[in-house]
Amino acid sequence: MAISRSEQKEKTRRAIIDAAIKQLGVEKSFASLSLREVTREAGIAPTSFYRHFKDMEELGLTLVDECGLTLRQIMRKARKRFKKGGSVIRTSVKTFMEVTETNPNIFRLLFHERSGTTHALRTAVDREIQFFIVELTDYIQNIGYEKEAAFAQAEAMVAVVFNAGAESLEAKLGQRTDVEKRAIQQLRYIAAGAKCLHLTK
Amino acid sequence: MAISRSEQKEKTRRAIIDAAIKQLGVEKSFASLSLREVTREAGIAPTSFYRHFKDMEELGLTLVDECGLTLRQIMRKARKRFKKGGSVIRTSVKTFMEVTETNPNIFRLLFHERSGTTHALRTAVDREIQFFIVELTDYIQNIGYEKEAAFAQAEAMVAVVFNAGAESLEAKLGQRTDVEKRAIQQLRYIAAGAKCLHLTK
DNA sequence: CAATTGAGAATACACGTGTAAGCTGAATTA
DNA sequence: TAATTCAGCTTACACGTGTATTCTCAATTG
């Protein structure tokens, strides 16, 4: 037996998703992506799209899920690395940047749809980012901060890192190390600041 | 004489700009805004649009200019206020949030097109934000930091404040004060952190 | 006053879109 | 083997789009 029907279906589904990701370049946002373009790229007829997704929004949500996976990948990778020693901040930022640049388009989607126009997508993106922040909050709490302070720290750090990530994606290769170094410095400010302010109290 | 021809032209131009801003709500991004929709809202024929703008992109750039004006308005207002005493950080954040909520749609454009799909727009938005950062950098340098450190601080602060601004725009009114308080706290972290790290050296 | 200018409108075109309806043929099932 | 299922295709339609062309007619100019 060559390939079962369900295997083939899964394959096509994957082709649609990959086609969408491929098209999500610098010049193309998800909102401006049309069903026909996606199916053309995936090599199927326009109407066949509906065998896999209710509409473009559903595809969008699936793509955001992919983002979620990638974010978790970052966390795992970073944890693994800094458990073997080295600066936590430096390692985390480097890992984030690395994964970002390996999956540029999926991150473009994340950055763009965060302030996007489709409510469902915005919500989904927000959920993924919140999850990321909460993970970081937990870590910071374990270092000995109270919940509220930890959350503020985590949120600020994520804002800075995401900002750097977006900047890096559009920057030329030469400037990327600068962006990265600055991000590290900025996270250090936040960490040190939180420490200062909470020892004073 | 009722109204001169050039006055009328300026009026129509303004009508187009205002129509565009009006339509840039939560559900409509600039990219998904069509020439015909704008002219319909402005009360002119589609083709008359070209008497004022070469294409939609040129209108977009004009809108970004409006953003620039608003950003400068924030800086002036904040400066005026904290010269009369009070916390610089608190006053600045409050002013930013206030102006953001007074011009929600123009800021939605700013937030969205920052990671947008049209190169010209992205560049323009970036220029405005850079200007904002540089202004802040100057201020921080005057407090006694060296250029590089001041810039890193400024950039981080802007990232945090813009993040809060975007969050606040989509948040319900009840949560906005929380967002604002958190942003203030986060900026304090950054300021304190920079202070700590630079006194240590 | 007569001539020119130019903002705005009307009409028309080609094009890309989402998706409804119905068909085909191979994989699956009984 | 015969019946069923269902991924994918073809065709077709109505609709919104950007914009080229051509017109109108009031403000401006000489």
Short mmCIF file of C-alpha atoms (C1' of nucleotides) in Angstrom, two decimals, chain C residues 1-17:
data_model
loop_
_atom_site.label_atom_id
_atom_site.label_comp_id
_atom_site.label_asym_id
_atom_site.label_seq_id
_atom_site.Cartn_x
_atom_site.Cartn_y
_atom_site.Cartn_z
"C1'" DC C 1 -15.61 90.02 -20.41
"C1'" DA C 2 -13.46 85.94 -22.56
"C1'" DA C 3 -10.17 82.23 -21.94
"C1'" DT C 4 -8.10 79.03 -19.05
"C1'" DT C 5 -7.67 76.07 -15.29
"C1'" DG C 6 -8.68 72.31 -12.41
"C1'" DA C 7 -11.70 69.87 -8.77
"C1'" DG C 8 -14.92 66.57 -9.10
"C1'" DA C 9 -18.26 63.22 -11.56
"C1'" DA C 10 -19.83 59.55 -14.81
"C1'" DT C 11 -18.89 55.66 -17.29
"C1'" DA C 12 -16.50 51.69 -18.36
"C1'" DC C 13 -13.07 48.07 -18.22
"C1'" DA C 14 -10.37 44.11 -16.84
"C1'" DC C 15 -9.22 41.57 -12.97
"C1'" DG C 16 -9.09 38.91 -8.58
"C1'" DT C 17 -11.96 37.44 -5.22
#
